[in-house]
Amino acid sequence: MTQSPLRLIKRCSEYIPLEDINRMPKGLRGIYVLYNYRRRLKAYDVVYVGMTLIGKGGIRGRVKGHRRWKKGLWTHCSIFEVWDNVRDDEIIELEGLFRHIYRYDSRANKLNKQRGFKKLRMVRDSNFWDWNNGMP
């Protein structure tokens, strides 16, 4: 049996055009990203980072919902399916981290910003020079 190169992500598909989302498998758990493709710049601007958990309809259902709720704001998406043994709280942590990164980005879409990720604030320690616990 070969070992997977990633611990959390089972497989991914990136920059899927809006018209292809109906072809996604149902029931996938993980993280998804919505992008707005800017043809002139040949750039995919992140519009939104989201997640799906067990029993929530899967990535396909969430992305299809965003097709209605965020109409005209995005053109492509990427999906990152997690392994079956990845817990829902781990998916929540991943999404919180990704969205926290955009917190003060002036170019980030307002749909993607959040005030912060509370659990991440609980482990914040700015004294990184002490992290080695006395080790050189």
PDB file of C-alpha atoms in Angstrom:
ATOM      1  CA  MET A   1       0.000   0.000   0.000  1.00  0.00           C
ATOM      2  CA  THR A   2       1.462   3.362  -0.997  1.00  0.00           C
ATOM      3  CA  GLN A   3       1.481   6.270   1.391  1.00  0.00           C
ATOM      4  CA  SER A   4      -0.356   9.453   0.463  1.00  0.00           C
ATOM      5  CA  PRO A   5       1.774  12.581   0.002  1.00  0.00           C
ATOM      6  CA  LEU A   6      -0.696  14.600   2.139  1.00  0.00           C
ATOM      7  CA  ARG A   7      -2.160  13.936   5.583  1.00  0.00           C
ATOM      8  CA  LEU A   8      -5.340  16.014   5.265  1.00  0.00           C
ATOM      9  CA  ILE A   9      -6.107  16.435   1.554  1.00  0.00           C
ATOM     10  CA  LYS A  10      -7.173  13.341  -0.363  1.00  0.00           C
ATOM     11  CA  ARG A  11      -7.463  15.008  -3.767  1.00  0.00           C
ATOM     12  CA  CYS A  12      -8.192  18.346  -5.369  1.00  0.00           C
ATOM     13  CA  SER A  13      -9.362  19.910  -8.584  1.00  0.00           C
ATOM     14  CA  GLU A  14      -8.561  23.532  -9.301  1.00  0.00           C
ATOM     15  CA  TYR A  15     -10.045  26.370 -11.355  1.00  0.00           C
ATOM     16  CA  ILE A  16     -13.226  24.558 -12.339  1.00  0.00           C
ATOM     17  CA  PRO A  17     -15.413  26.772 -14.563  1.00  0.00           C
ATOM     18  CA  LEU A  18     -18.845  27.658 -13.184  1.00  0.00           C
ATOM     19  CA  GLU A  19     -20.580  25.702 -15.949  1.00  0.00           C
ATOM     20  CA  ASP A  20     -18.896  22.440 -14.818  1.00  0.00           C
ATOM     21  CA  ILE A  21     -19.987  22.392 -11.156  1.00  0.00           C
ATOM     22  CA  ASN A  22     -22.934  20.054 -11.863  1.00  0.00           C
ATOM     23  CA  ARG A  23     -20.379  17.386 -12.815  1.00  0.00           C
ATOM     24  CA  MET A  24     -18.831  17.362  -9.314  1.00  0.00           C
ATOM     25  CA  PRO A  25     -19.487  14.249  -7.219  1.00  0.00           C
ATOM     26  CA  LYS A  26     -22.032  14.629  -4.439  1.00  0.00           C
ATOM     27  CA  GLY A  27     -21.160  14.412  -0.750  1.00  0.00           C
ATOM     28  CA  LEU A  28     -17.528  15.591  -0.800  1.00  0.00           C
ATOM     29  CA  ARG A  29     -16.235  17.038   2.497  1.00  0.00           C
ATOM     30  CA  GLY A  30     -13.506  19.626   2.664  1.00  0.00           C
ATOM     31  CA  ILE A  31     -12.540  23.132   1.626  1.00  0.00           C
ATOM     32  CA  TYR A  32     -13.553  25.030  -1.507  1.00  0.00           C
ATOM     33  CA  VAL A  33     -12.465  28.338  -2.975  1.00  0.00           C
ATOM     34  CA  LEU A  34     -14.461  30.631  -5.264  1.00  0.00           C
ATOM     35  CA  TYR A  35     -12.516  32.780  -7.735  1.00  0.00           C
ATOM     36  CA  ASN A  36     -13.233  35.599 -10.137  1.00  0.00           C
ATOM     37  CA  TYR A  37     -11.135  35.130 -13.267  1.00  0.00           C
ATOM     38  CA  ARG A  38      -9.812  38.408 -14.622  1.00  0.00           C
ATOM     39  CA  ARG A  39      -9.029  37.657 -18.250  1.00  0.00           C
ATOM     40  CA  ARG A  40      -7.047  40.833 -18.910  1.00  0.00           C
ATOM     41  CA  LEU A  41      -4.684  40.097 -16.007  1.00  0.00           C
ATOM     42  CA  LYS A  42      -4.856  36.304 -16.394  1.00  0.00           C
ATOM     43  CA  ALA A  43      -5.502  36.179 -12.635  1.00  0.00           C
ATOM     44  CA  TYR A  44      -7.845  34.240 -10.370  1.00  0.00           C
ATOM     45  CA  ASP A  45      -8.856  36.539  -7.510  1.00  0.00           C
ATOM     46  CA  VAL A  46     -10.113  34.759  -4.393  1.00  0.00           C
ATOM     47  CA  VAL A  47     -13.701  35.723  -3.657  1.00  0.00           C
ATOM     48  CA  TYR A  48     -14.534  33.276  -0.872  1.00  0.00           C
ATOM     49  CA  VAL A  49     -13.141  30.310   1.069  1.00  0.00           C
ATOM     50  CA  GLY A  50     -15.672  27.868   2.485  1.00  0.00           C
ATOM     51  CA  MET A  51     -16.036  24.365   3.894  1.00  0.00           C
ATOM     52  CA  THR A  52     -18.417  21.455   4.134  1.00  0.00           C
ATOM     53  CA  LEU A  53     -18.862  18.934   6.925  1.00  0.00           C
ATOM     54  CA  ILE A  54     -20.584  15.568   7.318  1.00  0.00           C
ATOM     55  CA  GLY A  55     -24.286  15.735   6.500  1.00  0.00           C
ATOM     56  CA  LYS A  56     -24.215  19.250   5.053  1.00  0.00           C
ATOM     57  CA  GLY A  57     -24.800  18.323   1.388  1.00  0.00           C
ATOM     58  CA  GLY A  58     -21.188  18.324   0.274  1.00  0.00           C
ATOM     59  CA  ILE A  59     -19.036  20.752  -1.645  1.00  0.00           C
ATOM     60  CA  ARG A  60     -21.175  20.475  -4.774  1.00  0.00           C
ATOM     61  CA  GLY A  61     -24.309  21.578  -2.891  1.00  0.00           C
ATOM     62  CA  ARG A  62     -22.529  24.503  -1.238  1.00  0.00           C
ATOM     63  CA  VAL A  63     -20.972  25.696  -4.498  1.00  0.00           C
ATOM     64  CA  LYS A  64     -24.319  25.421  -6.301  1.00  0.00           C
ATOM     65  CA  GLY A  65     -25.862  27.529  -3.538  1.00  0.00           C
ATOM     66  CA  HIS A  66     -23.176  30.166  -4.003  1.00  0.00           C
ATOM     67  CA  ARG A  67     -24.058  30.255  -7.688  1.00  0.00           C
ATOM     68  CA  ARG A  68     -27.364  31.821  -6.581  1.00  0.00           C
ATOM     69  CA  TRP A  69     -26.237  33.802  -3.502  1.00  0.00           C
ATOM     70  CA  LYS A  70     -23.053  35.252  -4.951  1.00  0.00           C
ATOM     71  CA  LYS A  71     -24.256  35.511  -8.541  1.00  0.00           C
ATOM     72  CA  GLY A  72     -21.898  37.363 -10.838  1.00  0.00           C
ATOM     73  CA  LEU A  73     -19.110  37.555  -8.251  1.00  0.00           C
ATOM     74  CA  TRP A  74     -17.247  34.375  -9.210  1.00  0.00           C
ATOM     75  CA  THR A  75     -16.403  32.401 -12.335  1.00  0.00           C
ATOM     76  CA  HIS A  76     -14.356  29.400 -11.144  1.00  0.00           C
ATOM     77  CA  CYS A  77     -13.825  27.259  -8.061  1.00  0.00           C
ATOM     78  CA  SER A  78     -11.327  24.821  -6.605  1.00  0.00           C
ATOM     79  CA  ILE A  79     -12.220  21.885  -4.382  1.00  0.00           C
ATOM     80  CA  PHE A  80     -10.037  20.164  -1.789  1.00  0.00           C
ATOM     81  CA  GLU A  81     -11.518  16.892  -0.546  1.00  0.00           C
ATOM     82  CA  VAL A  82     -10.305  15.639   2.834  1.00  0.00           C
ATOM     83  CA  TRP A  83      -9.667  12.033   3.836  1.00  0.00           C
ATOM     84  CA  ASP A  84     -12.477  10.155   5.609  1.00  0.00           C
ATOM     85  CA  ASN A  85     -10.524  10.133   8.897  1.00  0.00           C
ATOM     86  CA  VAL A  86     -10.253  13.939   8.996  1.00  0.00           C
ATOM     87  CA  ARG A  87     -12.647  15.177  11.662  1.00  0.00           C
ATOM     88  CA  ASP A  88     -15.111  18.015  11.124  1.00  0.00           C
ATOM     89  CA  ASP A  89     -13.340  20.146  13.747  1.00  0.00           C
ATOM     90  CA  GLU A  90     -10.125  19.813  11.711  1.00  0.00           C
ATOM     91  CA  ILE A  91     -11.921  21.074   8.595  1.00  0.00           C
ATOM     92  CA  ILE A  92     -13.270  24.014  10.627  1.00  0.00           C
ATOM     93  CA  GLU A  93      -9.730  24.763  11.793  1.00  0.00           C
ATOM     94  CA  LEU A  94      -8.398  24.754   8.224  1.00  0.00           C
ATOM     95  CA  GLU A  95     -11.123  27.096   7.005  1.00  0.00           C
ATOM     96  CA  GLY A  96     -10.614  29.394  10.004  1.00  0.00           C
ATOM     97  CA  LEU A  97      -6.889  29.591   9.307  1.00  0.00           C
ATOM     98  CA  PHE A  98      -7.342  30.362   5.607  1.00  0.00           C
ATOM     99  CA  ARG A  99      -9.935  33.049   6.256  1.00  0.00           C
ATOM    100  CA  HIS A 100      -7.836  34.503   9.097  1.00  0.00           C
ATOM    101  CA  ILE A 101      -4.994  35.001   6.609  1.00  0.00           C
ATOM    102  CA  TYR A 102      -7.224  37.354   4.584  1.00  0.00           C
ATOM    103  CA  ARG A 103      -8.238  39.359   7.640  1.00  0.00           C
ATOM    104  CA  TYR A 104      -6.199  42.484   6.844  1.00  0.00           C
ATOM    105  CA  ASP A 105      -5.624  41.989   3.116  1.00  0.00           C
ATOM    106  CA  SER A 106      -6.760  45.189   1.393  1.00  0.00           C
ATOM    107  CA  ARG A 107      -7.385  43.280  -1.843  1.00  0.00           C
ATOM    108  CA  ALA A 108      -9.424  40.497  -0.243  1.00  0.00           C
ATOM    109  CA  ASN A 109     -13.070  40.336  -1.129  1.00  0.00           C
ATOM    110  CA  LYS A 110     -15.311  41.553   1.692  1.00  0.00           C
ATOM    111  CA  LEU A 111     -17.243  38.253   1.551  1.00  0.00           C
ATOM    112  CA  ASN A 112     -14.113  36.421   2.632  1.00  0.00           C
ATOM    113  CA  LYS A 113     -13.069  38.573   5.562  1.00  0.00           C
ATOM    114  CA  GLN A 114     -13.832  37.737   9.154  1.00  0.00           C
ATOM    115  CA  ARG A 115     -13.041  39.396  12.447  1.00  0.00           C
ATOM    116  CA  GLY A 116     -10.682  36.609  13.366  1.00  0.00           C
ATOM    117  CA  PHE A 117     -10.536  32.980  14.311  1.00  0.00           C
ATOM    118  CA  LYS A 118     -11.058  32.749  18.076  1.00  0.00           C
ATOM    119  CA  LYS A 119      -9.259  29.429  18.549  1.00  0.00           C
ATOM    120  CA  LEU A 120      -6.230  30.766  16.681  1.00  0.00           C
ATOM    121  CA  ARG A 121      -6.128  33.788  19.002  1.00  0.00           C
ATOM    122  CA  MET A 122      -6.060  31.350  21.941  1.00  0.00           C
ATOM    123  CA  VAL A 123      -2.725  29.898  20.739  1.00  0.00           C
ATOM    124  CA  ARG A 124      -1.160  33.193  19.652  1.00  0.00           C
ATOM    125  CA  ASP A 125       2.267  33.809  21.169  1.00  0.00           C
ATOM    126  CA  SER A 126       4.270  36.716  19.767  1.00  0.00           C
ATOM    127  CA  ASN A 127       7.350  35.766  21.806  1.00  0.00           C
ATOM    128  CA  PHE A 128       8.480  33.330  19.122  1.00  0.00           C
ATOM    129  CA  TRP A 129      12.089  33.634  20.229  1.00  0.00           C
ATOM    130  CA  ASP A 130      11.120  31.566  23.286  1.00  0.00           C
ATOM    131  CA  TRP A 131       9.535  28.761  21.263  1.00  0.00           C
ATOM    132  CA  ASN A 132      12.690  26.612  21.284  1.00  0.00           C
ATOM    133  CA  ASN A 133      12.219  25.965  25.019  1.00  0.00           C
ATOM    134  CA  GLY A 134      15.888  26.690  25.720  1.00  0.00           C
ATOM    135  CA  MET A 135      17.174  24.729  22.720  1.00  0.00           C
ATOM    136  CA  PRO A 136      19.628  26.481  20.358  1.00  0.00           C
TER     137      PRO A 136
END
